[in-house]
Each structure stands twice: as C-alpha cells, then as structure tokens.
Coordinates of C-alpha atoms in Angstrom, one line a residue:
M544 CA -56.1 3.5 -27.6
A545 CA -57.6 4.2 -31.0
S546 CA -58.7 1.1 -32.8
K547 CA -60.0 0.5 -36.3
T548 CA -63.5 -0.8 -36.7
V549 CA -63.9 -3.6 -39.3
T550 CA -66.7 -3.0 -41.6
R551 CA -68.6 -5.1 -44.1
A552 CA -66.6 -3.4 -46.8
D553 CA -63.4 -4.3 -45.1
L554 CA -64.5 -7.9 -44.9
S555 CA -65.7 -7.9 -48.6
E556 CA -62.2 -6.5 -49.6
A557 CA -60.5 -9.2 -47.5
V558 CA -62.5 -11.9 -49.4
Y559 CA -61.7 -10.2 -52.7
Q560 CA -58.0 -10.0 -51.9
Q561 CA -57.5 -13.6 -50.5
V562 CA -60.0 -15.7 -52.3
G563 CA -60.0 -13.9 -55.7
L564 CA -63.7 -13.6 -56.2
S565 CA -64.9 -10.4 -57.9
R566 CA -65.6 -7.4 -55.6
A567 CA -69.5 -7.9 -56.2
E568 CA -69.2 -11.7 -55.4
S569 CA -67.1 -10.9 -52.4
A570 CA -69.7 -8.5 -51.0
A571 CA -72.5 -11.0 -51.7
L572 CA -70.7 -13.7 -49.9
V573 CA -70.2 -11.6 -46.8
E574 CA -73.9 -10.5 -46.9
T575 CA -75.0 -14.2 -47.3
V576 CA -72.9 -15.3 -44.3
L577 CA -73.9 -12.5 -42.1
A578 CA -77.6 -13.0 -43.0
E579 CA -77.3 -16.7 -42.3
I580 CA -75.8 -15.9 -38.9
C581 CA -78.7 -13.5 -38.2
T582 CA -81.3 -15.9 -39.3
C583 CA -79.9 -18.7 -37.0
L584 CA -79.7 -16.4 -34.0
S585 CA -83.2 -15.1 -34.6
S586 CA -84.6 -18.6 -34.4
G587 CA -82.7 -19.2 -31.2
E588 CA -79.9 -21.3 -32.5
T589 CA -76.3 -21.1 -31.3
V590 CA -73.7 -20.2 -34.0
K591 CA -70.3 -21.8 -33.5
L592 CA -67.4 -20.8 -35.6
S593 CA -64.5 -23.1 -35.0
S594 CA -61.3 -21.4 -33.6
F595 CA -63.3 -18.2 -33.4
G596 CA -66.1 -18.4 -30.9
S597 CA -69.9 -19.0 -30.4
F598 CA -72.8 -16.5 -30.6
V599 CA -75.5 -17.6 -28.2
V600 CA -78.9 -16.2 -27.6
R601 CA -79.9 -16.0 -23.8
S602 CA -83.2 -15.2 -22.1
K603 CA -83.0 -12.7 -19.4
G604 CA -86.0 -12.8 -16.9
K605 CA -88.0 -9.8 -15.6
R606 CA -86.3 -7.8 -12.8
I607 CA -86.3 -4.6 -10.9
G608 CA -83.7 -2.1 -11.9
R609 CA -83.0 1.4 -10.6
N610 CA -82.6 4.8 -12.4
P611 CA -79.0 5.8 -11.5
K612 CA -79.8 9.6 -11.6
T613 CA -83.1 9.5 -9.7
G614 CA -82.9 6.3 -7.8
V615 CA -86.4 5.4 -8.9
E616 CA -87.0 1.6 -9.2
V617 CA -88.4 0.5 -12.5
E618 CA -89.5 -2.9 -13.8
I619 CA -87.3 -4.2 -16.7
E620 CA -89.2 -6.5 -19.0
P621 CA -88.0 -10.1 -19.9
R622 CA -85.9 -10.1 -23.1
Q623 CA -83.5 -12.1 -25.1
V624 CA -79.9 -11.0 -25.5
M625 CA -77.0 -12.2 -27.7
V626 CA -73.7 -12.9 -26.3
F627 CA -70.4 -13.9 -27.8
K628 CA -68.0 -16.3 -26.1
P629 CA -64.6 -16.3 -27.7
S630 CA -62.8 -19.7 -28.3
N631 CA -59.6 -20.5 -26.6
V632 CA -57.8 -20.3 -29.9
L633 CA -59.1 -16.7 -30.3
K634 CA -58.3 -15.7 -26.6
A635 CA -54.7 -17.1 -27.1
R636 CA -54.2 -15.1 -30.3
I637 CA -55.4 -12.0 -28.8
N638 CA -53.1 -12.4 -26.0
G639 CA -50.1 -13.6 -28.2
G640 CA -50.0 -17.0 -26.6
H641 CA -50.1 -20.5 -27.8
V642 CA -52.8 -23.3 -28.0
N643 CA -52.0 -27.0 -28.2
G644 CA -48.5 -26.2 -29.5
L645 CA -49.8 -24.0 -32.3
D646 CA -48.0 -20.7 -33.0
M647 CA -50.8 -18.1 -33.0
D648 CA -48.8 -15.8 -35.2
D649 CA -48.9 -18.2 -38.2
D650 CA -51.6 -17.5 -40.9
E651 CA -53.9 -20.6 -40.5

C-alpha cells in the first residue's frame, strides 16, 4: 500500500488554497504553528488539538534491553518520548464511521 507523505509544503499549499493567504504568509503560518507545538512539547506540556488528538511527552525509565543479533544485554538510559493519541473523531474518520451522529465524510 503506497501512501503519500504530507509535507510542510503540502500544508502551506492547503492553507494558501483554503484560507486565501499568500503563499509566503501560508508557509509562515504553518511554520509558526509547528514551532509552537515543538516549544510546548519541549517544555513538557501536552498539546491537544480538538477533533484531532493529543501529543504527550512521557518519561521512560532506565531498563535492560537485549541486542537481538547477539543476545547481549545492554542498559537503556532513561529518556523522554513523544506519543500521539488520536481523538475518537479522528479514529472514526479514518475508519469511515460516525461520532455523536456526525457524518465524518462532511467537510467540517
């Protein structure tokens, strides 16, 4: 299943087409939104986008892992990871379903 990757340029073009800003303004808007999301996540905040989902930073503790080729155990240092949890609306839209009586095929 070949799928298309949506890039910053694609997002900027969509803003340009649908909002009517200039291409430069559209690109700047996309960059500003992405930078704000990155800033919030870097400071440990959760980013919630209504009807889309949440980006959450979680802490993972130190643990022992195993190299699958050699079987040698190695210590994995504690770290923070970012996870995305899709909203029920997004899950339903992906699966072609309905949420609270809303038709997910309609442009909202």
